[in-house]
Amino acid sequence: MRFAIIQFGGSNCDYDVEYILTSIIGIDADLVWYKERLNGYDGVVIPGGFSYGDYLRAGAIAARTEIMQDVRKMAAAGKPILGICNGFQILTESELLPGALMLNNYPKFICSGTYLRVENEQTPFTNRFKKGDVIQIPIAHIEGNYYTDNHTLQKLKERRMIALRYTDQMGEVREDTNPNGSVENIAGILNQNGNVLGLMPHPERASEKILGSVDGLKIFKSMIDYVEKKAIANQRNRSK
Amino acid sequence: MKYIIDITVQLKAGMRDPEASTLQRSLEQIGFGTHELTLAKKFHVTIDAESETEAEEQGRQMCERLLANPVIHNHIITVVKK
């Protein structure tokens, strides 16, 4: 199994993700510069950072690079695409995910731990969780305020596209557990097919005991389980 | 023919803009009471085009494909001959 971690000018969580995938989990992962192409990968991680200095809008310029056409194709082929923080912003700017990420309600860079509730456990990224699990993963952003109009919000709910919400330790969604003003405390959303996830929290920063939480590791491992199960199912179909 | 496309990109009406409200509070602190304050981004783009209509169409495409995000923004385009 081989994952690609895309590097844009200004990505800065790329090596952290690589370290978790290769050294902690033990799969193959390549750092892929945005001018290269994505060939033969089982999945993609778009890491956090400040691609192109957040010029114009966070993620806007990276979203329009050619490599994102490859990401689009992989997404259409059902491969898992995970966008973390700036990666989430790039996915909304690419329209691979609905909505937009705006300046935090209180316009300050927030770097802190958050509790999240798993809203949909039947996805390639959350299959190691149970519905309603409360997990701990930190955030670090100034433009993480998820916005979408009511019509799209309704669709997100009906199709279970909300993956994670900011809550308290008990999993309660409240206004004071919303760090950035996101509509309905949304921390992460899926595309309609469920194989593209964007989230503001950084799972790679919650993937080792020494960091205080290993809940983020479960997201990566869920994704790997998904790829493995899919490969086995494909093999069975072929031998039928 | 050279044309200047003037593009203003702003948040849709009624959307909360923390930067604007911070500036409003800041103005108040130095003695300016205000009823409303909105912010916009302005782009001046000089291009070659056959006509004003073509220049405007290019401006529209620039907004759709990069300069504005239709989820949150409106844009206004005006074209002048250089």
Short mmCIF file of C-alpha atoms in Angstrom, two decimals:
data_model
loop_
_atom_site.label_atom_id
_atom_site.label_comp_id
_atom_site.label_asym_id
_atom_site.label_seq_id
_atom_site.Cartn_x
_atom_site.Cartn_y
_atom_site.Cartn_z
CA MET A 1 0.00 0.00 0.00
CA ARG A 2 1.29 3.40 -0.91
CA PHE A 3 0.01 6.83 0.02
CA ALA A 4 0.91 10.21 -1.44
CA ILE A 5 1.38 13.27 0.75
CA ILE A 6 1.15 16.35 -1.45
CA GLN A 7 3.58 19.19 -0.84
CA PHE A 8 2.74 22.70 -1.98
CA GLY A 9 4.91 25.73 -1.43
CA GLY A 10 4.13 26.51 2.22
CA SER A 11 2.88 23.09 3.32
CA ASN A 12 4.37 22.48 6.74
CA CYS A 13 2.76 19.39 8.26
CA ASP A 14 3.93 17.17 5.39
CA TYR A 15 6.83 15.55 7.27
CA ASP A 16 4.69 14.96 10.37
CA VAL A 17 2.16 13.02 8.30
CA GLU A 18 4.93 11.09 6.55
CA TYR A 19 6.46 10.18 9.92
CA ILE A 20 3.13 8.86 11.24
CA LEU A 21 2.36 6.84 8.10
CA THR A 22 5.83 5.34 7.62
CA SER A 23 7.45 5.15 11.06
CA ILE A 24 4.46 4.72 13.35
CA ILE A 25 2.07 2.76 11.12
CA GLY A 26 4.62 1.26 8.75
CA ILE A 27 3.06 1.74 5.31
CA ASP A 28 4.76 3.30 2.29
CA ALA A 29 4.19 7.00 1.78
CA ASP A 30 5.82 9.45 -0.61
CA LEU A 31 6.09 13.19 -0.32
CA VAL A 32 4.94 14.37 -3.73
CA TRP A 33 5.81 17.88 -4.92
CA TYR A 34 2.82 19.58 -6.51
CA LYS A 35 4.48 19.73 -9.92
CA GLU A 36 4.64 15.95 -10.08
CA ARG A 37 1.78 13.63 -10.94
CA LEU A 38 -0.05 11.06 -8.80
CA ASN A 39 0.42 7.62 -10.27
CA GLY A 40 -0.40 4.31 -8.62
CA TYR A 41 -1.33 5.58 -5.18
CA ASP A 42 -3.96 4.02 -2.94
CA GLY A 43 -4.81 7.27 -1.21
CA VAL A 44 -3.79 10.87 -0.69
CA VAL A 45 -3.19 13.10 2.29
CA ILE A 46 -3.17 16.86 1.75
CA PRO A 47 -1.34 18.13 4.82
CA GLY A 48 -1.66 21.35 6.77
CA GLY A 49 0.36 24.51 6.41
CA PHE A 50 0.04 27.84 4.69
CA SER A 51 0.20 27.02 1.02
CA TYR A 52 1.09 30.10 -1.00
CA GLY A 53 0.99 32.23 2.13
CA ASP A 54 -2.79 31.91 2.33
CA TYR A 55 -2.83 34.58 -0.39
CA LEU A 56 -6.28 35.52 -1.70
CA ARG A 57 -8.04 32.88 0.44
CA ALA A 58 -6.54 29.95 2.36
CA GLY A 59 -6.14 27.07 -0.08
CA ALA A 60 -7.32 29.03 -3.13
CA ILE A 61 -4.11 28.88 -5.12
CA ALA A 62 -3.18 25.28 -4.28
CA ALA A 63 -6.69 24.21 -5.28
CA ARG A 64 -6.03 25.39 -8.81
CA THR A 65 -2.79 23.50 -9.41
CA GLU A 66 -2.63 20.65 -11.88
CA ILE A 67 -1.98 17.95 -9.30
CA MET A 68 -5.48 18.61 -7.97
CA GLN A 69 -6.84 17.21 -11.24
CA ASP A 70 -5.18 13.93 -10.29
CA VAL A 71 -6.72 14.18 -6.83
CA ARG A 72 -10.11 14.74 -8.45
CA LYS A 73 -9.67 11.59 -10.54
CA MET A 74 -8.63 9.54 -7.52
CA ALA A 75 -11.61 10.89 -5.57
CA ALA A 76 -13.92 9.89 -8.42
CA ALA A 77 -12.34 6.42 -8.40
CA GLY A 78 -13.31 6.03 -4.73
CA LYS A 79 -9.82 6.29 -3.25
CA PRO A 80 -9.55 7.91 0.18
CA ILE A 81 -8.52 11.57 0.16
CA LEU A 82 -7.79 13.18 3.52
CA GLY A 83 -7.33 16.95 3.82
CA ILE A 84 -6.04 18.24 7.13
CA CYS A 85 -6.39 21.92 8.09
CA ASN A 86 -4.98 23.76 5.04
CA GLY A 87 -5.69 20.49 3.20
CA PHE A 88 -9.37 20.88 4.18
CA GLN A 89 -9.31 24.48 2.90
CA ILE A 90 -7.80 23.24 -0.38
CA LEU A 91 -10.54 20.61 -0.71
CA THR A 92 -13.35 23.14 -0.26
CA GLU A 93 -11.64 25.57 -2.64
CA SER A 94 -11.40 22.70 -5.16
CA GLU A 95 -15.11 22.05 -4.66
CA LEU A 96 -14.31 18.45 -3.79
CA LEU A 97 -16.08 19.32 -0.55
CA PRO A 98 -18.97 21.78 -0.13
CA GLY A 99 -18.80 25.02 1.86
CA ALA A 100 -15.97 27.36 2.75
CA LEU A 101 -13.56 27.98 5.62
CA MET A 102 -13.56 31.55 6.81
CA LEU A 103 -11.71 33.67 9.33
CA ASN A 104 -12.37 32.48 12.91
CA ASN A 105 -15.24 34.27 14.61
CA TYR A 106 -12.78 35.74 17.06
CA PRO A 107 -10.13 36.61 14.50
CA LYS A 108 -7.16 35.04 16.23
CA PHE A 109 -4.93 32.06 15.51
CA ILE A 110 -6.04 29.29 17.84
CA CYS A 111 -3.71 26.48 18.82
CA SER A 112 -5.37 24.21 21.37
CA GLY A 113 -6.73 20.79 22.15
CA THR A 114 -10.33 20.07 21.16
CA TYR A 115 -12.83 17.34 21.86
CA LEU A 116 -14.65 16.01 18.86
CA ARG A 117 -17.67 13.77 18.52
CA VAL A 118 -17.69 11.15 15.80
CA GLU A 119 -20.92 11.80 13.89
CA ASN A 120 -20.49 9.18 11.21
CA GLU A 121 -18.52 6.03 11.98
CA GLN A 122 -19.28 4.33 8.65
CA THR A 123 -16.63 6.07 6.60
CA PRO A 124 -13.16 5.14 5.34
CA PHE A 125 -11.71 7.48 7.97
CA THR A 126 -13.76 6.64 11.05
CA ASN A 127 -14.48 2.91 10.81
CA ARG A 128 -12.33 2.26 13.90
CA PHE A 129 -14.66 4.42 16.00
CA LYS A 130 -18.16 3.96 17.33
CA LYS A 131 -20.86 6.54 16.64
CA GLY A 132 -20.77 9.18 19.33
CA ASP A 133 -17.19 8.47 20.42
CA VAL A 134 -15.56 11.55 21.88
CA ILE A 135 -12.00 11.97 20.70
CA GLN A 136 -9.23 14.43 21.39
CA ILE A 137 -7.33 16.05 18.53
CA PRO A 138 -5.74 19.53 18.54
CA ILE A 139 -6.47 22.41 16.17
CA ALA A 140 -4.13 25.15 14.93
CA HIS A 141 -5.69 27.67 12.57
CA ILE A 142 -7.02 31.16 11.98
CA GLU A 143 -9.35 30.28 9.09
CA GLY A 144 -11.30 27.30 10.32
CA ASN A 145 -14.76 28.76 10.58
CA TYR A 146 -16.79 26.37 8.45
CA TYR A 147 -19.60 28.04 6.57
CA THR A 148 -22.27 26.74 4.28
CA ASP A 149 -25.77 27.92 3.41
CA ASN A 150 -28.83 26.29 4.97
CA HIS A 151 -29.69 24.33 1.87
CA THR A 152 -26.27 22.62 1.78
CA LEU A 153 -26.31 22.17 5.54
CA GLN A 154 -29.54 20.25 5.22
CA LYS A 155 -27.97 18.05 2.57
CA LEU A 156 -24.92 17.45 4.79
CA LYS A 157 -27.22 16.22 7.54
CA GLU A 158 -29.46 14.07 5.36
CA ARG A 159 -26.54 12.33 3.68
CA ARG A 160 -24.47 11.95 6.84
CA MET A 161 -21.70 14.10 5.45
CA ILE A 162 -20.85 15.66 8.81
CA ALA A 163 -17.99 13.55 10.16
CA LEU A 164 -16.92 15.41 13.31
CA ARG A 165 -18.24 18.15 15.58
CA TYR A 166 -16.51 20.22 18.27
CA THR A 167 -17.91 19.25 21.67
CA ASP A 168 -17.04 19.15 25.34
CA GLN A 169 -15.43 16.17 27.04
CA MET A 170 -18.83 14.49 27.35
CA GLY A 171 -19.62 14.91 23.67
CA GLU A 172 -22.09 17.73 24.10
CA VAL A 173 -22.32 20.24 21.24
CA ARG A 174 -22.55 23.74 22.70
CA GLU A 175 -21.77 27.25 21.59
CA ASP A 176 -18.91 27.50 24.06
CA THR A 177 -17.33 24.32 22.68
CA ASN A 178 -17.18 25.89 19.24
CA PRO A 179 -13.64 27.27 18.89
CA ASN A 180 -14.03 29.20 15.65
CA GLY A 181 -17.69 29.90 14.87
CA SER A 182 -18.21 26.95 12.51
CA VAL A 183 -21.83 26.39 11.57
CA GLU A 184 -23.27 23.74 13.93
CA ASN A 185 -19.79 23.12 15.43
CA ILE A 186 -18.66 21.28 12.30
CA ALA A 187 -15.01 20.20 12.48
CA GLY A 188 -14.91 17.81 9.53
CA ILE A 189 -17.06 16.92 6.54
CA LEU A 190 -17.22 14.22 3.89
CA ASN A 191 -18.12 14.29 0.24
CA GLN A 192 -21.28 12.57 -0.88
CA ASN A 193 -19.53 9.24 -1.50
CA GLY A 194 -17.75 9.41 1.84
CA ASN A 195 -14.25 8.89 0.44
CA VAL A 196 -13.09 12.50 0.81
CA LEU A 197 -12.69 13.90 4.32
CA GLY A 198 -11.63 17.41 5.27
CA LEU A 199 -11.06 18.31 8.89
CA MET A 200 -9.52 21.26 10.70
CA PRO A 201 -8.05 19.25 13.64
CA HIS A 202 -4.62 17.67 13.11
CA PRO A 203 -4.76 13.87 13.54
CA GLU A 204 -0.99 13.63 12.98
CA ARG A 205 -0.54 15.61 16.19
CA ALA A 206 -2.57 13.05 18.13
CA SER A 207 -0.94 9.87 16.93
CA GLU A 208 1.56 9.02 19.67
CA LYS A 209 1.10 8.48 23.40
CA ILE A 210 3.76 11.05 24.18
CA LEU A 211 1.60 13.68 22.46
CA GLY A 212 -1.28 13.02 24.87
CA SER A 213 -3.68 11.32 22.47
CA VAL A 214 -3.64 8.56 19.89
CA ASP A 215 -7.13 9.26 18.56
CA GLY A 216 -5.69 10.75 15.38
CA LEU A 217 -3.86 7.51 14.67
CA LYS A 218 -7.23 5.76 14.45
CA ILE A 219 -8.21 8.03 11.58
CA PHE A 220 -5.11 7.04 9.59
CA LYS A 221 -5.55 3.39 10.51
CA SER A 222 -9.23 3.46 9.54
CA MET A 223 -8.17 4.75 6.15
CA ILE A 224 -5.63 1.95 5.76
CA ASP A 225 -8.15 -0.71 6.86
CA TYR A 226 -10.52 0.65 4.24
CA VAL A 227 -7.93 0.34 1.46
CA GLU A 228 -7.00 -3.19 2.57
CA LYS A 229 -10.61 -4.37 2.75
CA LYS A 230 -11.33 -2.87 -0.63
CA ALA A 231 -8.30 -4.63 -2.14
CA ILE A 232 -9.43 -7.98 -0.70
CA ALA A 233 -12.99 -7.44 -2.01
CA ASN A 234 -11.64 -6.56 -5.45
CA GLN A 235 -9.52 -9.68 -5.48
CA ARG A 236 -12.55 -11.82 -4.55
CA ASN A 237 -14.60 -10.23 -7.30
CA ARG A 238 -11.87 -10.93 -9.80
CA SER A 239 -11.58 -14.61 -8.82
CA LYS A 240 -15.34 -15.13 -9.06
CA MET B 1 -6.97 47.37 -27.21
CA LYS B 2 -6.00 47.64 -23.54
CA TYR B 3 -8.71 47.58 -20.93
CA ILE B 4 -8.62 47.90 -17.17
CA ILE B 5 -10.93 45.55 -15.36
CA ASP B 6 -11.89 46.76 -11.91
CA ILE B 7 -13.07 43.87 -9.77
CA THR B 8 -14.49 44.21 -6.29
CA VAL B 9 -14.96 41.01 -4.30
CA GLN B 10 -16.91 41.19 -1.08
CA LEU B 11 -18.71 38.90 1.35
CA LYS B 12 -22.38 38.35 0.62
CA ALA B 13 -24.72 40.68 2.51
CA GLY B 14 -25.44 39.63 6.07
CA MET B 15 -22.40 37.39 6.44
CA ARG B 16 -20.45 37.90 9.60
CA ASP B 17 -17.04 39.49 9.02
CA PRO B 18 -14.87 39.51 12.16
CA GLU B 19 -12.23 41.69 10.51
CA ALA B 20 -14.80 44.36 9.70
CA SER B 21 -16.31 44.32 13.18
CA THR B 22 -12.86 44.54 14.76
CA LEU B 23 -12.10 47.61 12.63
CA GLN B 24 -15.44 49.10 13.53
CA ARG B 25 -14.67 48.72 17.23
CA SER B 26 -11.22 50.12 16.65
CA LEU B 27 -12.61 53.19 14.90
CA GLU B 28 -14.95 53.68 17.81
CA GLN B 29 -12.02 53.63 20.22
CA ILE B 30 -10.42 56.54 18.39
CA GLY B 31 -13.63 58.52 18.30
CA PHE B 32 -15.53 57.50 15.17
CA GLY B 33 -18.97 56.11 15.84
CA THR B 34 -20.08 54.12 12.77
CA HIS B 35 -23.32 52.43 11.76
CA GLU B 36 -21.80 49.93 9.44
CA LEU B 37 -18.45 48.93 8.02
CA THR B 38 -17.80 46.43 5.28
CA LEU B 39 -14.57 45.35 3.66
CA ALA B 40 -13.89 44.34 0.10
CA LYS B 41 -10.94 43.26 -1.99
CA LYS B 42 -10.21 45.25 -5.08
CA PHE B 43 -8.33 44.03 -8.15
CA HIS B 44 -7.18 46.20 -11.04
CA VAL B 45 -6.31 44.02 -13.99
CA THR B 46 -5.00 45.36 -17.28
CA ILE B 47 -5.63 43.09 -20.26
CA ASP B 48 -5.80 43.04 -24.03
CA ALA B 49 -9.29 42.49 -25.40
CA GLU B 50 -11.24 43.07 -28.60
CA SER B 51 -14.08 44.87 -26.91
CA GLU B 52 -15.44 46.05 -23.59
CA THR B 53 -17.81 43.09 -23.58
CA GLU B 54 -14.95 40.66 -24.04
CA ALA B 55 -12.97 42.34 -21.26
CA GLU B 56 -15.96 42.10 -18.95
CA GLU B 57 -16.42 38.44 -19.80
CA GLN B 58 -12.78 37.77 -18.96
CA GLY B 59 -13.25 39.56 -15.65
CA ARG B 60 -16.29 37.42 -14.92
CA GLN B 61 -14.31 34.26 -15.61
CA MET B 62 -11.44 35.45 -13.43
CA CYS B 63 -13.92 35.84 -10.58
CA GLU B 64 -15.57 32.49 -11.17
CA ARG B 65 -12.35 30.57 -11.52
CA LEU B 66 -10.13 32.21 -8.91
CA LEU B 67 -10.73 35.65 -7.49
CA ALA B 68 -14.08 35.05 -5.77
CA ASN B 69 -15.52 32.06 -3.93
CA PRO B 70 -19.19 31.76 -4.94
CA VAL B 71 -20.05 30.16 -1.59
CA ILE B 72 -19.32 33.37 0.30
CA HIS B 73 -18.67 36.21 -2.16
CA ASN B 74 -20.38 38.59 -4.54
CA HIS B 75 -18.38 40.42 -7.15
CA ILE B 76 -18.75 43.64 -9.10
CA ILE B 77 -16.93 44.20 -12.37
CA THR B 78 -16.41 47.46 -14.19
CA VAL B 79 -14.34 47.91 -17.33
CA VAL B 80 -12.61 51.03 -18.60
CA LYS B 81 -10.51 51.60 -21.69
CA LYS B 82 -6.89 52.34 -20.89
#
